[in-house]
CSV table of C-alpha atoms and ligand atoms in Angstrom, one decimal:
chain,number,residue,atom,x,y,z
A,264,UNK,CA,7.1,-1.5,-34.9
A,265,UNK,CA,9.1,-1.2,-31.7
A,266,UNK,CA,7.8,-2.0,-28.3
A,267,UNK,CA,7.1,1.5,-26.9
A,268,UNK,CA,5.5,2.4,-30.6
A,269,UNK,CA,3.1,-0.5,-30.4
A,270,UNK,CA,2.0,0.3,-26.9
A,271,UNK,CA,1.2,3.3,-27.1
A,272,UNK,CA,-0.7,2.7,-30.2
A,273,UNK,CA,-3.2,0.4,-28.5
A,274,UNK,CA,-2.6,1.1,-24.6
A,275,UNK,CA,-4.3,3.7,-23.2
A,276,UNK,CA,-2.1,6.7,-22.3
A,277,UNK,CA,-3.1,6.8,-18.4
A,278,UNK,CA,0.6,6.7,-17.2
A,279,UNK,CA,3.7,9.0,-17.6
A,280,UNK,CA,6.1,6.1,-18.4
A,281,UNK,CA,9.7,6.6,-18.9
A,282,UNK,CA,11.1,5.0,-21.8
A,283,UNK,CA,12.1,1.5,-20.8
A,284,UNK,CA,11.2,-1.5,-21.5
A,285,UNK,CA,11.6,-3.9,-18.7
A,286,UNK,CA,12.0,-7.6,-19.7
A,287,UNK,CA,13.3,-9.8,-16.9
A,288,UNK,CA,14.4,-9.4,-13.6
A,289,UNK,CA,16.5,-11.2,-10.9
A,290,UNK,CA,16.4,-10.5,-7.4
A,291,UNK,CA,17.0,-6.5,-7.1
A,292,UNK,CA,17.8,-5.9,-10.7
A,293,UNK,CA,15.5,-5.3,-13.1
A,294,UNK,CA,16.9,-6.1,-17.3
A,295,UNK,CA,15.6,-3.5,-19.8
A,296,UNK,CA,15.0,-5.2,-23.6
A,297,UNK,CA,18.1,-3.4,-24.9
A,298,UNK,CA,20.1,-5.0,-22.1
A,299,UNK,CA,20.5,-2.8,-19.7
A,300,UNK,CA,20.6,-3.6,-16.1
A,301,UNK,CA,18.6,-1.1,-13.5
A,302,UNK,CA,18.8,-1.5,-9.7
A,303,UNK,CA,15.4,-1.2,-8.2
A,304,UNK,CA,14.7,0.4,-5.4
A,305,UNK,CA,10.7,0.5,-6.3
A,306,UNK,CA,10.1,-2.8,-6.6
A,307,UNK,CA,6.7,-1.9,-8.9
A,308,UNK,CA,5.5,1.0,-6.0
A,309,UNK,CA,6.2,-1.8,-3.2
A,310,UNK,CA,4.6,-4.9,-4.6
A,311,UNK,CA,7.7,-7.1,-5.6
A,312,UNK,CA,8.3,-7.0,-1.6
A,313,UNK,CA,10.8,-10.1,-2.3
A,314,UNK,CA,12.5,-8.5,-5.5
A,315,UNK,CA,12.1,-10.5,-8.7
A,316,UNK,CA,11.5,-13.6,-9.2
A,317,UNK,CA,12.0,-15.2,-6.0
A,318,UNK,CA,13.1,-18.8,-6.6
A,319,UNK,CA,10.7,-20.2,-3.5
A,320,UNK,CA,7.7,-17.7,-4.5
A,321,UNK,CA,8.1,-18.8,-8.5
A,322,UNK,CA,8.4,-22.4,-7.7
A,323,UNK,CA,4.8,-22.0,-5.1
A,324,UNK,CA,2.7,-19.9,-8.0
A,325,UNK,CA,4.1,-22.0,-10.9
A,326,UNK,CA,3.5,-25.4,-9.0
A,327,UNK,CA,-0.4,-23.8,-8.2
A,328,UNK,CA,-0.8,-23.0,-11.8
A,329,UNK,CA,-0.3,-26.9,-12.8
A,330,UNK,CA,-2.6,-27.7,-9.9
A,331,UNK,CA,-5.4,-25.4,-10.0
A,332,UNK,CA,-4.9,-21.8,-11.3
A,333,UNK,CA,-8.8,-20.1,-10.5
A,334,UNK,CA,-12.1,-21.7,-9.6
A,335,UNK,CA,-15.2,-19.7,-8.7
A,336,UNK,CA,-16.1,-18.7,-5.4
A,337,UNK,CA,-18.7,-21.0,-5.2
A,338,UNK,CA,-15.9,-23.7,-4.3
A,339,UNK,CA,-13.7,-23.6,-1.5
A,340,UNK,CA,-9.7,-24.0,-2.5
A,341,UNK,CA,-6.8,-25.4,0.1
A,342,UNK,CA,-4.9,-22.9,-0.6
A,343,UNK,CA,-7.1,-19.6,0.1
A,344,UNK,CA,-8.0,-21.7,3.6
A,345,UNK,CA,-4.1,-22.2,4.3
A,346,UNK,CA,-3.5,-18.4,2.9
A,347,UNK,CA,-6.0,-17.2,5.1
A,348,UNK,CA,-5.3,-18.7,8.4
A,349,UNK,CA,-1.5,-17.4,8.0
A,350,UNK,CA,-2.7,-14.0,7.2
A,351,UNK,CA,-4.8,-14.1,10.0
A,352,UNK,CA,-2.9,-15.6,12.9
A,353,UNK,CA,-0.2,-14.0,11.9
A,354,UNK,CA,-1.9,-10.0,12.0
A,355,UNK,CA,-4.4,-11.2,14.8
A,356,UNK,CA,-7.5,-11.0,12.9
A,357,UNK,CA,-10.7,-12.5,12.4
A,358,UNK,CA,-11.6,-12.8,9.0
A,359,UNK,CA,-10.2,-11.7,5.6
A,360,UNK,CA,-12.1,-10.8,2.2
A,361,UNK,CA,-9.7,-11.3,-0.8
A,362,UNK,CA,-10.0,-9.1,-3.8
A,363,UNK,CA,-7.7,-8.0,-6.3
A,364,UNK,CA,-6.1,-4.5,-5.9
A,365,UNK,CA,-5.8,-2.0,-3.1
A,366,UNK,CA,-8.7,-0.1,-4.4
A,367,UNK,CA,-10.9,-3.1,-3.9
A,368,UNK,CA,-9.7,-3.7,-0.7
A,369,UNK,CA,-10.4,-0.3,0.5
A,370,UNK,CA,-14.2,-0.6,-1.5
A,371,UNK,CA,-14.7,-3.6,1.0
A,372,UNK,CA,-14.0,-2.1,3.9
A,373,UNK,CA,-16.1,0.9,3.0
A,374,UNK,CA,-19.0,-1.1,2.1
A,375,UNK,CA,-17.9,-3.0,5.9
A,376,UNK,CA,-17.8,-0.4,7.8
A,377,UNK,CA,-21.7,1.6,6.4
A,378,UNK,CA,-23.3,-2.0,6.8
A,379,UNK,CA,-21.9,-2.7,10.0
A,380,UNK,CA,-23.5,0.7,11.1
A,381,UNK,CA,-26.6,0.4,8.8
A,382,UNK,CA,-27.1,-3.5,10.4
A,383,UNK,CA,-26.9,-1.8,14.0
A,384,UNK,CA,-28.7,1.2,13.8
A,385,UNK,CA,-31.3,1.3,11.1
A,386,UNK,CA,-30.9,2.6,7.4
A,387,UNK,CA,-33.1,5.8,9.2
A,388,UNK,CA,-29.9,6.5,11.4
A,389,UNK,CA,-27.9,8.1,8.6
A,390,UNK,CA,-24.7,6.6,10.0
A,391,UNK,CA,-22.9,6.3,6.9
A,392,UNK,CA,-19.7,9.2,6.7
A,393,UNK,CA,-16.7,8.1,6.8
A,394,UNK,CA,-14.2,10.2,7.8
A,395,UNK,CA,-10.7,10.7,5.8
A,396,UNK,CA,-7.6,12.6,5.7
A,397,UNK,CA,-6.7,15.3,4.0
A,398,UNK,CA,-3.5,14.2,2.0
A,399,UNK,CA,-4.6,11.0,1.7
A,400,UNK,CA,-4.8,7.9,-1.3
A,401,UNK,CA,-7.0,5.3,-1.0
A,402,UNK,CA,-7.4,4.4,-4.9
A,403,UNK,CA,-8.9,4.8,-8.2
A,404,UNK,CA,-12.6,3.6,-8.0
A,405,UNK,CA,-15.3,6.0,-7.4
A,406,UNK,CA,-15.8,5.1,-3.9
A,407,UNK,CA,-12.1,5.1,-3.0
A,408,UNK,CA,-11.2,8.5,-5.4
A,409,UNK,CA,-14.1,10.2,-3.0
A,410,UNK,CA,-12.6,8.9,-0.2
A,411,UNK,CA,-8.9,10.2,-1.4
A,412,UNK,CA,-8.9,13.6,0.4
A,413,UNK,CA,-7.2,15.2,-2.2
A,414,UNK,CA,-8.7,18.1,-4.4
A,415,UNK,CA,-6.5,17.0,-7.7
A,416,UNK,CA,-8.4,13.9,-7.9
A,417,UNK,CA,-11.7,15.2,-7.5
A,418,UNK,CA,-11.9,15.9,-11.0
A,419,UNK,CA,-13.6,14.8,-14.7
A,420,UNK,CA,-15.9,12.3,-13.1
A,421,UNK,CA,-18.6,13.7,-11.2
A,422,UNK,CA,-20.7,13.2,-9.2
A,423,UNK,CA,-18.9,11.5,-6.7
A,424,UNK,CA,-19.9,9.6,-3.6
A,425,UNK,CA,-21.5,11.2,-0.6
A,426,UNK,CA,-20.6,10.7,3.0
A,427,UNK,CA,-16.9,11.5,3.1
A,428,UNK,CA,-15.5,14.6,5.4
A,429,UNK,CA,-11.7,15.0,5.4
A,430,UNK,CA,-10.1,16.1,8.6
A,431,UNK,CA,-6.1,17.4,8.5
A,432,UNK,CA,-3.7,14.8,9.3
A,433,UNK,CA,-2.0,15.5,13.0
A,434,UNK,CA,-4.5,18.0,13.9
A,435,UNK,CA,-6.6,16.3,16.8
A,436,UNK,CA,-8.7,19.7,17.1
A,437,UNK,CA,-9.7,19.4,13.7
A,438,UNK,CA,-10.6,15.7,14.1
A,439,UNK,CA,-13.0,16.7,16.9
A,440,UNK,CA,-14.7,19.4,15.2
A,441,UNK,CA,-15.8,16.9,12.7
A,442,UNK,CA,-16.7,14.5,14.5
A,443,UNK,CA,-19.1,17.0,16.6
A,444,UNK,CA,-20.3,18.2,13.8
A,445,UNK,CA,-21.2,14.7,12.3
A,446,UNK,CA,-22.2,12.9,15.5
A,447,UNK,CA,-24.7,10.0,15.3
A,448,UNK,CA,-23.4,9.9,11.4
A,449,UNK,CA,-20.0,8.8,11.2
A,450,UNK,CA,-19.7,5.1,10.7
A,451,UNK,CA,-15.7,5.2,10.7
A,452,UNK,CA,-12.3,6.7,10.6
A,453,UNK,CA,-9.9,5.8,7.6
A,454,UNK,CA,-6.4,6.7,7.5
A,455,UNK,CA,-2.6,5.6,6.2
A,456,UNK,CA,-0.4,5.5,9.3
A,457,UNK,CA,2.3,6.9,7.0
A,458,UNK,CA,0.8,8.6,4.0
A,459,UNK,CA,2.7,7.1,0.7
A,460,UNK,CA,1.2,8.9,-2.6
A,461,UNK,CA,0.6,12.3,-0.1
A,462,UNK,CA,4.5,12.4,0.4
A,463,UNK,CA,5.5,9.5,3.0
A,464,UNK,CA,4.1,11.6,5.7
A,465,UNK,CA,3.9,9.5,9.0
A,466,UNK,CA,0.7,10.3,11.4
A,467,UNK,CA,1.8,10.8,15.0
A,468,UNK,CA,1.7,8.6,17.9
A,469,UNK,CA,-0.8,11.9,19.3
A,470,UNK,CA,-2.8,11.9,16.7
A,471,UNK,CA,-3.0,8.1,16.0
A,472,UNK,CA,-4.1,8.1,19.7
A,473,UNK,CA,-6.7,10.4,19.5
A,474,UNK,CA,-8.4,8.7,16.8
A,475,UNK,CA,-9.0,5.3,18.4
A,476,UNK,CA,-9.8,7.5,21.9
A,477,UNK,CA,-12.7,9.1,20.0
A,478,UNK,CA,-14.0,6.1,18.1
A,479,UNK,CA,-14.2,4.3,21.0
A,480,UNK,CA,-16.7,6.7,22.5
A,481,UNK,CA,-19.1,6.4,19.8
A,482,UNK,CA,-18.9,2.8,18.1
A,483,UNK,CA,-16.8,4.4,15.2
A,484,UNK,CA,-14.7,1.8,13.2
A,485,UNK,CA,-11.4,2.8,12.8
A,486,UNK,CA,-10.1,1.4,9.2
A,487,UNK,CA,-6.2,1.6,8.4
A,488,UNK,CA,-5.4,1.3,4.5
A,489,UNK,CA,-2.4,-0.6,5.2
A,490,UNK,CA,-2.0,-1.2,1.4
A,491,UNK,CA,1.3,0.6,1.1
A,492,UNK,CA,2.5,0.3,4.5
A,493,UNK,CA,1.7,-3.2,5.1
A,494,UNK,CA,3.2,-6.5,5.3
A,495,UNK,CA,6.6,-5.9,6.7
A,496,UNK,CA,7.4,-2.5,4.7
A,497,UNK,CA,7.6,0.1,7.4
A,498,UNK,CA,9.6,-2.7,10.0
A,499,UNK,CA,6.6,-4.3,11.5
A,500,UNK,CA,4.3,-6.9,9.7
A,501,UNK,CA,1.5,-4.4,10.3
A,502,UNK,CA,2.5,-0.7,11.1
A,503,UNK,CA,-0.1,-0.6,13.8
A,504,UNK,CA,1.7,-2.6,15.8
A,505,UNK,CA,4.3,0.2,15.4
A,506,UNK,CA,1.9,2.6,16.8
A,507,UNK,CA,0.4,0.2,19.5
A,508,UNK,CA,-3.1,0.1,18.3
A,509,UNK,CA,-5.5,-2.4,16.5
A,510,UNK,CA,-7.8,-0.7,14.0
A,511,UNK,CA,-10.9,-3.1,13.1
A,512,UNK,CA,-10.3,-3.2,9.6
A,513,UNK,CA,-7.0,-3.6,8.1
A,514,UNK,CA,-6.6,-3.4,4.2
A,515,UNK,CA,-3.7,-4.8,2.3
A,516,UNK,CA,-2.8,-5.2,-1.0
A,517,UNK,CA,0.9,-4.1,-2.9
A,518,UNK,CA,3.6,-6.7,-1.5
A,519,UNK,CA,1.0,-8.7,-0.2
A,520,UNK,CA,1.6,-11.1,-2.5
A,521,UNK,CA,5.1,-10.6,-3.9
A,522,UNK,CA,4.0,-9.2,-7.4
A,523,UNK,CA,0.7,-11.0,-8.3
A,524,UNK,CA,-2.6,-9.1,-8.0
A,525,UNK,CA,-4.2,-9.1,-4.8
A,526,UNK,CA,-6.4,-7.1,-2.1
A,527,UNK,CA,-7.2,-8.4,1.8
A,528,UNK,CA,-9.7,-6.4,4.1
A,529,UNK,CA,-8.9,-8.1,8.0
A,530,UNK,CA,-12.2,-7.6,10.0
A,531,UNK,CA,-11.6,-7.9,13.6
A,532,UNK,CA,-14.6,-9.7,16.3
A,533,UNK,CA,-16.1,-6.8,16.1
A,534,UNK,CA,-17.4,-6.6,12.6
A,535,UNK,CA,-15.9,-10.0,10.7
A,536,UNK,CA,-19.2,-11.4,10.5
A,537,UNK,CA,-21.0,-8.1,8.7
A,538,UNK,CA,-20.4,-9.0,5.0
A,539,UNK,CA,-22.9,-11.6,5.2
A,540,UNK,CA,-23.9,-14.1,1.7
A,541,UNK,CA,-24.3,-12.4,-1.3
A,542,UNK,CA,-23.0,-9.0,0.3
A,543,UNK,CA,-20.1,-8.5,-1.9
A,544,UNK,CA,-17.8,-10.8,-3.9
A,545,UNK,CA,-15.1,-10.6,-6.8
A,546,UNK,CA,-14.7,-13.2,-9.0
A,547,UNK,CA,-10.7,-13.6,-9.1
A,548,UNK,CA,-10.7,-12.9,-5.3
A,549,UNK,CA,-8.7,-15.4,-3.9
A,550,UNK,CA,-7.5,-16.5,-6.5
A,551,UNK,CA,-5.2,-19.6,-6.2
A,552,UNK,CA,-2.5,-18.4,-7.8
A,553,UNK,CA,-1.9,-15.4,-5.8
A,554,UNK,CA,-3.0,-16.7,-2.7
A,555,UNK,CA,0.4,-18.8,-3.3
A,556,UNK,CA,2.2,-16.3,-3.8
A,557,UNK,CA,0.9,-14.6,-0.5
A,558,UNK,CA,1.4,-17.6,1.4
A,559,UNK,CA,5.2,-17.5,0.5
A,560,UNK,CA,5.5,-14.0,1.1
A,561,UNK,CA,3.5,-14.0,4.8
A,562,UNK,CA,5.8,-17.4,5.8
A,563,UNK,CA,9.2,-15.0,5.0
A,564,UNK,CA,7.7,-11.7,6.3
A,565,UNK,CA,6.7,-13.4,9.9
A,566,UNK,CA,10.0,-13.9,10.8
A,567,UNK,CA,11.5,-11.4,13.3
A,568,UNK,CA,14.9,-12.5,11.5
A,569,UNK,CA,13.6,-11.0,8.3
A,570,UNK,CA,11.7,-8.0,10.2
A,571,UNK,CA,14.8,-7.5,11.9
A,572,UNK,CA,16.7,-7.5,8.7
A,573,UNK,CA,14.6,-4.9,7.3
A,574,UNK,CA,15.5,-2.7,10.1
A,575,UNK,CA,18.9,-3.0,9.6
A,576,UNK,CA,18.4,-1.9,5.9
A,577,UNK,CA,16.3,1.1,6.7
A,578,UNK,CA,19.0,2.2,8.8
A,579,UNK,CA,21.5,1.4,6.4
A,580,UNK,CA,19.6,3.5,3.6
A,581,UNK,CA,19.7,6.8,6.3
A,582,UNK,CA,23.3,6.1,7.3
A,583,UNK,CA,23.9,6.5,3.5
A,584,UNK,CA,21.4,9.1,2.9
A,585,UNK,CA,23.0,11.6,5.5
A,586,UNK,CA,26.7,11.4,3.4
A,587,UNK,CA,24.7,13.0,0.8
A,588,UNK,CA,24.4,17.2,1.0
A,589,UNK,CA,21.5,17.7,-1.5
A,590,UNK,CA,19.7,15.5,1.2
A,591,UNK,CA,17.8,18.1,3.3
A,592,UNK,CA,15.8,15.4,5.4
A,593,UNK,CA,14.2,12.0,5.2
A,594,UNK,CA,10.9,10.6,6.1
A,595,UNK,CA,9.3,7.5,6.5
A,596,UNK,CA,9.4,4.8,8.3
A,597,UNK,CA,11.5,0.9,7.8
A,598,UNK,CA,12.0,0.4,4.2
A,599,UNK,CA,9.1,3.2,2.8
A,600,UNK,CA,11.4,6.0,2.7
A,601,UNK,CA,10.8,9.8,1.5
A,602,UNK,CA,13.8,12.0,1.1
A,603,UNK,CA,13.7,15.4,0.8
A,604,UNK,CA,16.0,17.5,-1.1
A,605,UNK,CA,17.3,20.8,-0.8
A,606,UNK,CA,17.5,22.3,-3.9
A,607,UNK,CA,16.8,20.0,-6.8
A,608,UNK,CA,13.7,18.7,-8.5
A,609,UNK,CA,12.3,15.0,-7.4
A,610,UNK,CA,11.2,14.3,-10.7
A,611,UNK,CA,14.5,15.6,-13.1
A,612,UNK,CA,16.6,13.1,-10.3
A,613,UNK,CA,14.2,10.4,-11.0
A,614,UNK,CA,15.1,10.6,-14.4
A,615,UNK,CA,18.8,10.7,-14.3
A,616,UNK,CA,18.9,7.8,-11.6
A,617,UNK,CA,16.6,5.9,-14.4
A,618,UNK,CA,19.7,7.0,-17.4
A,619,UNK,CA,22.5,6.0,-14.6
A,620,UNK,CA,21.0,2.5,-13.7
A,621,UNK,CA,18.8,3.0,-11.0
A,622,UNK,CA,15.5,2.8,-10.6
A,623,UNK,CA,13.3,5.1,-8.1
A,624,UNK,CA,10.0,6.5,-7.5
A,625,UNK,CA,9.1,10.2,-6.2
A,626,UNK,CA,5.8,11.1,-3.9
A,627,UNK,CA,4.5,15.1,-4.3
A,628,UNK,CA,8.3,16.8,-4.0
A,629,UNK,CA,9.8,14.1,-2.5
A,630,UNK,CA,11.9,11.0,-3.8
A,631,UNK,CA,10.4,7.8,-2.7
A,632,UNK,CA,12.6,4.5,-2.1
A,633,UNK,CA,10.3,1.0,-1.4
A,634,UNK,CA,13.2,-1.4,-2.3
A,635,UNK,CA,12.7,-5.5,-2.1
A,636,UNK,CA,12.0,-6.0,1.7
A,637,UNK,CA,15.4,-8.3,1.2
A,638,UNK,CA,17.5,-6.0,-0.7
A,639,UNK,CA,21.2,-7.2,-0.4
A,640,UNK,CA,23.4,-4.2,1.3
A,641,UNK,CA,25.7,-4.4,-1.7
A,642,UNK,CA,22.4,-3.5,-3.8
A,643,UNK,CA,21.7,-0.6,-1.3
A,644,UNK,CA,25.6,0.7,-1.5
A,645,UNK,CA,25.6,0.3,-5.5
A,646,UNK,CA,22.2,2.0,-5.6
A,647,UNK,CA,23.0,5.1,-3.0
A,648,UNK,CA,26.6,5.8,-5.0
A,649,UNK,CA,24.4,6.7,-7.8
A,650,UNK,CA,21.9,8.7,-6.5
A,651,UNK,CA,25.0,10.6,-4.2
A,652,UNK,CA,26.7,10.8,-7.8
A,653,UNK,CA,23.7,12.7,-9.3
A,654,UNK,CA,22.7,14.4,-6.7
A,655,UNK,CA,26.3,15.9,-5.4
A,656,UNK,CA,27.0,16.8,-8.9
B,958,PLP,C1,-1.7,2.3,-3.8
B,958,PLP,C2,-2.2,2.5,-2.7
B,958,PLP,C3,-4.0,2.1,-3.1
B,958,PLP,C4,-4.5,2.0,-4.3
B,958,PLP,O1,-4.1,0.4,-4.3
B,958,PLP,P1,-4.2,-0.2,-6.1
B,958,PLP,O2,-3.8,-1.0,-6.0
B,958,PLP,O3,-3.7,1.0,-7.0
B,958,PLP,O4,-6.2,-0.5,-6.3
B,958,PLP,C5,-4.8,2.6,-1.8
B,958,PLP,N1,-4.3,2.9,-1.2
B,958,PLP,C6,-2.7,3.0,-0.5
B,958,PLP,C7,-2.5,3.7,0.6
B,958,PLP,C8,-2.2,3.2,-1.7
B,958,PLP,O5,-1.2,3.4,-1.2
């Protein structure tokens, strides 16, 4: 039985997969079982932020595996303390809760926001509504699916969790109207600065400013879902810095630990002590291997020189895309790139790219690139040549 046959016989068919079995990787290149090599512009949906098997990162994780790989959260570990301290110091937050995924980070944010209002205003006040945006994506658990503002996700699994109201992204009057309709009942507004799965759609500065102004008026918490946009992806450690705002809560996951499972919910001084003993938990949360990987990522990404290189490479991508006739326009920030095509279908192009040794992603009807943050100029150029040959033929 070959790998794909064995796989499909035993693993639930929840994903649409290409017929490629990836076996190993180095820097920005993945190698398949059959020896074929692929330049990777997707990096495992933005998780392999330092590329495949970065030496410093792999050494840190294997050293940690030889020291202590896991312990329950009944005890302390130095690696979790060190990583949490670095993460808080670099992001400007007071405290963190660690989980294992983006959905889990967002679950924590949802619980935190509801408990913040419960503690302060009481159960009877019913301040439990969280405003999220149309076309958002916050995860696959029932709560985060309920938060997700896309109807296609609200199927099969009824009943969904109540208490989420959707506002159209970049529509300030809709935001104000929904806040007014639910006055005194809203505990938080949750949003992505750039909607990733929704099609690489950035919020406008005006809309972001309006969220913060409106929330400040009524003690409503701001929650930035930076699961995809965070940790250097958009050309700053956090995208909130590019918008000049400081959300009460920021969630992180994908790229945070360079490709091992992690989720983090960061909270500011206003709400960092809301989740008290026994109100939340996660067996694997703060796992030493994940913290070891995350420590290497944070050290690298918090170097201003590394961030400057992300922005230079982001421009190189845009320059190369401008040379392709079929490209109608480019959306996104930094190395979170969405490409609008004039006539061709994104899904067809993704398949053709793979045939020609380039792995990309799509989001809605756009091509999407989330390359490793340290991708080489050479691999950007090689990958873009493959893309140009496909698009302009
Ligand atoms: C991927 C993603 C999630 C979900 O993360 P998982 O690790 O798959 O649970 C949540 N929010 C955003 C913005 C994402 O891009």
